[in-house]
XYZ file of C-alpha atoms in Angstrom:
334
model
C 10.053 0.329 -33.357
C 8.377 -2.680 -35.277
C 9.740 -5.314 -32.756
C 8.317 -3.389 -29.913
C 4.741 -3.310 -31.421
C 4.869 -7.174 -32.151
C 5.812 -7.597 -28.265
C 2.745 -5.566 -27.329
C 0.708 -7.276 -29.645
C 1.697 -10.819 -28.671
C 1.258 -9.576 -25.151
C -2.283 -8.689 -25.724
C -3.032 -11.812 -27.672
C -1.617 -13.681 -24.769
C -3.694 -11.504 -22.146
C -6.927 -12.110 -24.180
C -6.242 -15.900 -24.045
C -5.631 -15.990 -20.478
C -8.922 -13.961 -19.907
C -10.861 -16.555 -22.129
C -9.466 -19.263 -19.907
C -10.225 -18.018 -16.724
C -13.646 -16.886 -17.820
C -14.545 -20.549 -17.426
C -13.138 -20.652 -13.850
C -14.719 -18.061 -11.813
C -13.620 -19.037 -8.546
C -9.998 -19.345 -10.108
C -10.315 -15.759 -11.419
C -11.749 -14.265 -8.367
C -8.796 -15.883 -6.444
C -6.197 -14.515 -8.514
C -7.631 -11.132 -8.639
C -8.002 -10.723 -4.880
C -4.033 -11.986 -4.917
C -2.983 -9.510 -7.399
C -4.730 -6.802 -5.570
C -3.572 -7.320 -2.253
C 0.092 -7.689 -3.703
C 0.007 -4.635 -5.700
C -1.888 -2.349 -3.070
C 0.854 -3.698 -0.285
C 3.707 -2.863 -2.575
C 2.268 0.544 -3.203
C 1.367 1.392 0.197
C 4.566 0.058 1.698
C 6.518 2.197 -1.004
C 4.977 5.146 0.174
C 5.235 4.750 3.760
C 9.057 3.802 3.351
C 9.850 7.489 2.218
C 8.672 8.690 5.679
C 10.320 6.104 7.994
C 13.484 6.339 6.336
C 13.016 10.137 6.554
C 12.619 9.643 9.999
C 15.417 7.439 10.720
C 17.889 9.753 8.963
C 16.711 12.372 11.418
C 17.032 10.197 14.603
C 20.418 9.572 13.242
C 21.340 13.141 13.766
C 19.462 13.825 16.959
C 20.286 10.532 18.549
C 23.831 10.418 17.140
C 23.687 6.744 16.355
C 24.860 5.456 12.911
C 22.704 2.486 12.994
C 19.645 4.881 11.960
C 21.608 6.177 9.454
C 22.281 2.713 7.973
C 18.482 1.840 8.483
C 17.433 4.826 6.499
C 19.764 3.829 3.708
C 18.469 0.111 3.772
C 14.893 1.302 3.766
C 15.630 3.643 0.968
C 16.713 1.097 -0.904
C 13.804 -1.024 -0.635
C 11.711 1.785 -1.483
C 13.552 1.729 -4.816
C 12.974 -2.078 -4.949
C 9.336 -1.563 -4.680
C 8.942 2.003 -6.765
C 10.389 1.003 -9.954
C 8.854 -2.420 -10.769
C 5.354 -0.698 -9.567
C 5.930 2.008 -11.909
C 7.107 -0.244 -14.732
C 4.108 -2.622 -14.039
C 1.733 0.086 -13.734
C 2.308 1.284 -16.904
C 2.223 -2.246 -18.594
C -1.285 -2.502 -16.703
C -2.590 0.553 -18.000
C -1.919 -0.507 -21.762
C -3.521 -3.768 -21.223
C -6.408 -2.485 -19.248
C -7.851 -0.055 -21.955
C -10.867 -2.254 -22.048
C -11.925 -1.614 -18.386
C -11.385 2.120 -19.008
C -13.233 4.344 -21.745
C -10.636 6.542 -23.629
C -10.583 10.209 -22.756
C -12.813 9.328 -19.851
C -12.578 10.615 -16.016
C -11.825 7.510 -14.567
C -9.183 6.774 -17.196
C -7.775 10.516 -16.896
C -7.531 9.464 -12.824
C -5.649 6.287 -13.556
C -3.025 8.269 -15.700
C -2.948 11.066 -13.030
C -2.296 7.962 -10.494
C 0.723 6.726 -12.336
C 2.050 10.300 -12.953
C 2.165 10.644 -9.158
C 3.684 7.469 -8.760
C 6.587 8.280 -11.303
C 7.211 11.633 -9.723
C 7.352 9.455 -6.257
C 9.940 7.020 -7.561
C 12.009 9.708 -9.188
C 12.315 11.574 -5.855
C 12.907 8.370 -4.002
C 15.747 7.736 -6.611
C 17.091 11.344 -5.948
C 16.622 10.883 -2.118
C 18.939 7.629 -2.518
C 21.622 8.824 -4.904
C 22.591 11.723 -2.915
C 23.261 9.881 0.189
C 26.766 10.699 -0.138
C 26.482 14.014 -1.447
C 24.530 15.629 1.475
C 26.088 14.533 4.898
C 25.816 18.057 6.315
C 22.470 18.637 5.459
C 20.607 15.762 7.040
C 17.401 17.845 7.398
C 17.113 18.706 3.801
C 17.985 15.051 3.148
C 15.347 13.433 5.340
C 12.913 16.057 3.648
C 13.692 14.335 0.013
C 12.597 10.999 1.660
C 9.385 12.096 3.431
C 8.304 14.481 0.204
C 8.790 11.151 -1.755
C 6.722 9.415 0.654
C 3.868 11.950 0.860
C 3.879 11.671 -3.223
C 3.557 8.042 -3.023
C 0.266 8.398 -0.588
C -0.981 10.858 -3.141
C -0.507 8.192 -5.875
C -2.497 5.937 -3.666
C -5.192 8.315 -3.040
C -5.628 8.890 -6.849
C -5.797 5.202 -7.333
C -8.662 4.784 -4.727
C -10.273 7.669 -6.421
C -9.759 6.200 -10.023
C -11.542 2.786 -8.594
C -14.051 4.697 -7.216
C -14.841 6.495 -10.226
C -14.799 3.298 -12.304
C -17.171 1.893 -9.937
C -19.486 5.028 -10.164
C -19.339 5.222 -13.982
C -20.526 1.472 -14.311
C -23.848 2.331 -12.359
C -27.428 2.286 -14.213
C -27.554 6.056 -13.033
C -24.036 7.137 -13.856
C -25.513 9.675 -16.384
C -27.121 11.488 -13.536
C -24.161 11.347 -10.999
C -21.797 14.399 -10.401
C -18.368 14.690 -8.508
C -20.197 15.781 -5.501
C -22.477 12.636 -5.494
C -19.307 10.296 -6.039
C -16.831 11.832 -3.511
C -18.906 14.154 -0.843
C -21.744 12.345 0.359
C -20.134 12.858 3.659
C -16.900 13.426 5.082
C -17.232 10.341 7.048
C -18.213 8.333 3.918
C -16.508 5.017 2.896
C -14.187 6.757 0.545
C -12.821 9.486 3.025
C -12.635 6.689 5.713
C -10.428 4.591 3.507
C -8.568 7.690 2.618
C -7.768 8.465 6.455
C -7.038 5.111 7.126
C -4.255 4.827 4.528
C -2.115 7.137 6.452
C -1.573 4.422 9.282
C -1.952 1.817 6.772
C 1.159 3.039 4.613
C 3.130 3.265 8.006
C 2.300 0.218 9.017
C 3.072 -1.828 5.935
C 6.311 0.116 5.408
C 7.385 -1.048 9.145
C 6.684 -4.322 8.587
C 8.207 -4.620 5.178
C 11.081 -2.950 6.348
C 11.674 -5.154 9.425
C 11.511 -8.080 7.094
C 13.900 -6.400 4.653
C 16.585 -5.635 7.299
C 16.279 -9.287 8.574
C 16.634 -10.558 4.931
C 19.746 -8.338 4.502
C 21.667 -9.775 7.153
C 24.107 -11.545 5.182
C 24.518 -8.891 2.723
C 24.960 -5.691 4.716
C 27.086 -7.108 7.475
C 26.758 -4.262 9.889
C 26.828 -6.302 13.235
C 24.186 -8.264 14.989
C 23.863 -5.069 17.431
C 22.569 -3.238 14.611
C 19.819 -5.495 13.627
C 18.918 -5.971 17.087
C 17.813 -2.351 17.521
C 16.706 -1.613 14.063
C 14.413 -4.388 13.189
C 12.520 -4.037 16.674
C 12.378 -0.259 15.824
C 10.610 -0.816 12.236
C 8.383 -3.600 14.107
C 7.207 -1.070 16.504
C 6.380 1.332 13.834
C 4.432 -1.380 12.250
C 2.659 -2.071 15.608
C 1.591 1.162 16.260
C 0.552 2.409 13.040
C -1.314 -0.940 12.216
C -3.096 -0.862 15.527
C -4.737 2.599 14.209
C -5.685 0.987 10.899
C -7.546 -1.594 12.511
C -9.558 0.656 14.361
C -10.549 1.655 10.615
C -11.344 -2.150 9.949
C -13.376 -2.271 13.140
C -15.441 0.851 12.146
C -15.826 -0.554 8.621
C -17.035 -3.872 9.998
C -19.364 -2.199 12.764
C -21.269 -0.116 9.712
C -21.462 -3.388 7.729
C -23.156 -5.228 10.391
C -25.238 -2.345 11.423
C -26.389 -2.400 7.675
C -27.271 -6.059 7.719
C -28.937 -5.735 11.060
C -31.351 -3.270 9.687
C -32.546 -5.503 6.577
C -32.705 -8.588 9.040
C -29.716 -10.417 7.387
C -27.181 -10.423 9.960
C -27.095 -14.051 11.480
C -24.938 -15.952 14.053
C -22.915 -17.091 11.149
C -22.267 -13.556 10.249
C -21.114 -12.812 13.363
C -18.642 -15.376 13.752
C -17.259 -14.514 10.241
C -16.934 -11.071 10.983
C -15.550 -11.404 14.672
C -13.065 -13.818 13.042
C -11.896 -11.489 10.280
C -11.363 -8.695 12.854
C -9.011 -11.063 15.097
C -7.143 -12.206 12.015
C -6.411 -8.581 10.875
C -5.388 -8.024 14.458
C -2.839 -10.802 14.313
C -0.104 -8.707 12.500
C -0.044 -5.980 15.440
C 0.365 -9.029 17.946
C 2.943 -10.649 15.914
C 4.863 -7.175 15.395
C 4.858 -7.005 18.975
C 6.560 -10.257 19.580
C 9.545 -9.290 17.368
C 9.750 -5.826 18.925
C 10.345 -7.485 22.549
C 12.585 -10.267 21.521
C 16.226 -10.325 22.376
C 17.036 -11.974 18.907
C 14.763 -10.713 16.368
C 16.665 -11.892 13.636
C 15.520 -15.476 14.566
C 12.023 -14.163 14.010
C 12.022 -14.207 10.032
C 9.070 -16.436 9.861
C 7.295 -14.457 12.193
C 7.621 -11.535 10.055
C 6.708 -12.996 6.862
C 3.518 -14.390 8.662
C 2.667 -10.866 9.889
C 3.092 -9.422 6.345
C 0.813 -12.060 4.823
C -1.792 -11.764 7.195
C -1.657 -7.763 6.908
C -2.131 -8.373 3.141
C -5.595 -10.332 3.455
C -7.291 -7.418 4.770
C -6.295 -5.024 1.896
C -8.981 -6.286 -0.718
C -11.536 -5.612 1.944
C -10.263 -2.383 2.565
C -10.042 -1.263 -0.869
C -13.653 -2.310 -1.898
C -15.134 -0.542 1.409
C -13.661 2.572 0.012
C -14.888 2.380 -3.334
C -18.134 0.776 -3.992
C -20.287 2.289 -1.555
C -21.525 5.271 -3.255
C -24.359 7.352 -1.669
C -26.351 10.097 -3.192
C -26.459 13.436 -1.529
C -29.324 14.802 -3.478
C -32.855 12.904 -4.220
């Protein structure tokens, strides 16, 4: 116990030294924060979506009578574990060192803990889903249901994470003492928070499909199921990614439209702003185009760089998506 406490104390000292070092370089700190946020959100969203995509592949293995779907479902379930357990451990470590950001026993702290608990439940169900693979061959619907349930719990964990961040953003406002939960979460069912929550459904499926396609390509030598297996399943994952990302991009387009309208009303929208917004939207549409290339390729295994680039480009929009959902708080009462 003393050794464990010494490790935690040393880690806290190291974190304080790192904060002091970065305080003198705000641009570096902002860049690192954006990268860390994008990576964490990508891993969490992909983990949540993988349960659904893997469960769908498990069902298709029965309805289409093709063994490749079952093999793919198992490979995607393994990727979910490879993402879920590090997220769970890393989230606990972050919560321990983030005590300066959250007031103890406050509502934001409670919601952050709730998000971690929901993530833990999702990881446990995902582990059960993977470990029972050889024991439920005659109950494919029940088995697939476990994967889909783990994905839904992962989505709840993502929703709770957004809610915790929104609460924290609200509680640092000057008028925080006068805010109610209705003010924070219910200024309208099409408020930025709820739009971000709606958009999280295609987001998790898009990132799960993109990450799954890349994972299958990287596992080619490890899981030698034959070239035909990968020629079918990599495009199948890419199609999931393309369709879901196209829906998510419509949310980005809607959010950008609201931003442009707000700037135009204040007279602060310039030609340079229009070019910047258009460039961002075209950049965020690129992942869908790249996944389309992979889905139509006769040799998808040769498209590892394409899959990596698509996933990296998809990651660039996640900080924008995150802050769009948590920062705009409109009061519903005078």
